[in-house]
């Protein structure tokens, strides 16, 4: 179906949201801009928008097939998807299978430690405050989500992790950790929103044991390792090879 791009509703660090002719839907454009460390580090990578758009669309489809409610409706073009218009819950829900990143910077937990069961960390989504980590009690005080919705968010995140971890394992990739965002659509249904791409997931190549070379995600930009686009292309290539071999 053709969707006419209406006016810009919101511009974030890596995406733009446009109105659609259907008021319950939006067009989401994936940009080439990259930011890290709460936007203190910025760059642009030609082709990143297209890669993240295609990767996200494929992963949202996989989740929907597995019964996970998401905002994704359809891939619109190379850099646009159509999605439910949602009210974003200002929470960043991180789930970790292997310790790295902020967990190892902020605690004495050793890099590479297997986390079983996976560790679920909640952050308050607020750039000005630097997305602070939340305790259960702070979350309660903030009053941004009901206890029932929070229970659903946790259940869905654990299921998403299980689905994606197994899927990426079959592509010879370790799903180290990732961040999800949630929202409520026009009928008040809780859905997984935002994107699922190497910008918000960490992937390590199982076929490579070198701790730097195996990184196939935004850590290549965060750590100035180079080869950012090659890494994102490798993720899409493995997803596409998998779907072509499935038919
Ligand atoms: N993440 C994200 N957005 C953020 C913070 C983290 O998408 O604002 C993702 C990140 O890509 C990683 C996971 O969440 O997959 C855990 O990130 P971490 O807390 O280790 O923070 P970082 O080391 O990136 O500062």
PDB file of N, CA, C and O in Angstrom, residues 99-100 103-113 115 119:
ATOM      1  N   UNK A  99      27.987 -10.123  30.330  1.00  0.00           N
ATOM      2  CA  UNK A  99      28.341  -8.834  30.945  1.00  0.00           C
ATOM      3  C   UNK A  99      29.330  -8.065  30.072  1.00  0.00           C
ATOM      4  O   UNK A  99      30.357  -8.599  29.654  1.00  0.00           O
ATOM      5  N   UNK A 100      28.997  -6.811  29.805  1.00  0.00           N
ATOM      6  CA  UNK A 100      29.902  -5.878  29.112  1.00  0.00           C
ATOM      7  C   UNK A 100      29.338  -4.468  29.301  1.00  0.00           C
ATOM      8  O   UNK A 100      28.384  -4.286  30.062  1.00  0.00           O
ATOM      9  N   UNK A 103      27.503  -2.239  32.565  1.00  0.00           N
ATOM     10  CA  UNK A 103      27.486  -3.166  33.715  1.00  0.00           C
ATOM     11  C   UNK A 103      28.906  -3.370  34.251  1.00  0.00           C
ATOM     12  O   UNK A 103      29.119  -3.405  35.468  1.00  0.00           O
ATOM     13  N   UNK A 104      29.870  -3.450  33.330  1.00  0.00           N
ATOM     14  CA  UNK A 104      31.260  -3.685  33.752  1.00  0.00           C
ATOM     15  C   UNK A 104      31.972  -2.381  34.114  1.00  0.00           C
ATOM     16  O   UNK A 104      32.914  -2.392  34.892  1.00  0.00           O
ATOM     17  N   UNK A 105      31.486  -1.255  33.561  1.00  0.00           N
ATOM     18  CA  UNK A 105      32.080   0.033  33.947  1.00  0.00           C
ATOM     19  C   UNK A 105      31.638   0.418  35.353  1.00  0.00           C
ATOM     20  O   UNK A 105      32.381   1.031  36.100  1.00  0.00           O
ATOM     21  N   UNK A 106      30.399   0.047  35.701  1.00  0.00           N
ATOM     22  CA  UNK A 106      29.808   0.552  36.945  1.00  0.00           C
ATOM     23  C   UNK A 106      29.856  -0.421  38.112  1.00  0.00           C
ATOM     24  O   UNK A 106      29.481  -0.057  39.230  1.00  0.00           O
ATOM     25  N   UNK A 107      30.231  -1.677  37.847  1.00  0.00           N
ATOM     26  CA  UNK A 107      30.307  -2.682  38.914  1.00  0.00           C
ATOM     27  C   UNK A 107      31.589  -3.491  38.697  1.00  0.00           C
ATOM     28  O   UNK A 107      32.187  -3.424  37.616  1.00  0.00           O
ATOM     29  N   UNK A 108      31.996  -4.279  39.685  1.00  0.00           N
ATOM     30  CA  UNK A 108      33.203  -5.103  39.472  1.00  0.00           C
ATOM     31  C   UNK A 108      32.924  -6.381  38.681  1.00  0.00           C
ATOM     32  O   UNK A 108      33.803  -7.232  38.574  1.00  0.00           O
ATOM     33  N   UNK A 109      31.736  -6.524  38.118  1.00  0.00           N
ATOM     34  CA  UNK A 109      31.410  -7.735  37.344  1.00  0.00           C
ATOM     35  C   UNK A 109      32.334  -7.797  36.125  1.00  0.00           C
ATOM     36  O   UNK A 109      32.518  -6.799  35.420  1.00  0.00           O
ATOM     37  N   UNK A 110      32.914  -8.974  35.925  1.00  0.00           N
ATOM     38  CA  UNK A 110      33.923  -9.138  34.867  1.00  0.00           C
ATOM     39  C   UNK A 110      33.304  -9.205  33.479  1.00  0.00           C
ATOM     40  O   UNK A 110      32.287  -9.877  33.260  1.00  0.00           O
ATOM     41  N   UNK A 111      33.964  -8.519  32.565  1.00  0.00           N
ATOM     42  CA  UNK A 111      33.640  -8.540  31.144  1.00  0.00           C
ATOM     43  C   UNK A 111      33.526  -9.995  30.667  1.00  0.00           C
ATOM     44  O   UNK A 111      34.401 -10.803  30.956  1.00  0.00           O
ATOM     45  N   UNK A 112      32.451 -10.322  29.962  1.00  0.00           N
ATOM     46  CA  UNK A 112      32.321 -11.664  29.377  1.00  0.00           C
ATOM     47  C   UNK A 112      31.639 -12.677  30.280  1.00  0.00           C
ATOM     48  O   UNK A 112      31.394 -13.802  29.857  1.00  0.00           O
ATOM     49  N   UNK A 113      31.322 -12.274  31.520  1.00  0.00           N
ATOM     50  CA  UNK A 113      30.649 -13.216  32.432  1.00  0.00           C
ATOM     51  C   UNK A 113      29.273 -13.578  31.859  1.00  0.00           C
ATOM     52  O   UNK A 113      28.500 -12.713  31.441  1.00  0.00           O
ATOM     53  N   UNK A 115      25.523 -14.402  32.004  1.00  0.00           N
ATOM     54  CA  UNK A 115      24.479 -14.015  32.954  1.00  0.00           C
ATOM     55  C   UNK A 115      23.288 -14.949  32.756  1.00  0.00           C
ATOM     56  O   UNK A 115      22.549 -14.834  31.771  1.00  0.00           O
ATOM     57  N   UNK A 119      20.169 -10.725  32.915  1.00  0.00           N
ATOM     58  CA  UNK A 119      19.947  -9.595  33.839  1.00  0.00           C
ATOM     59  C   UNK A 119      19.088  -8.531  33.152  1.00  0.00           C
ATOM     60  O   UNK A 119      19.398  -8.108  32.035  1.00  0.00           O
TER      61      UNK A 119
END
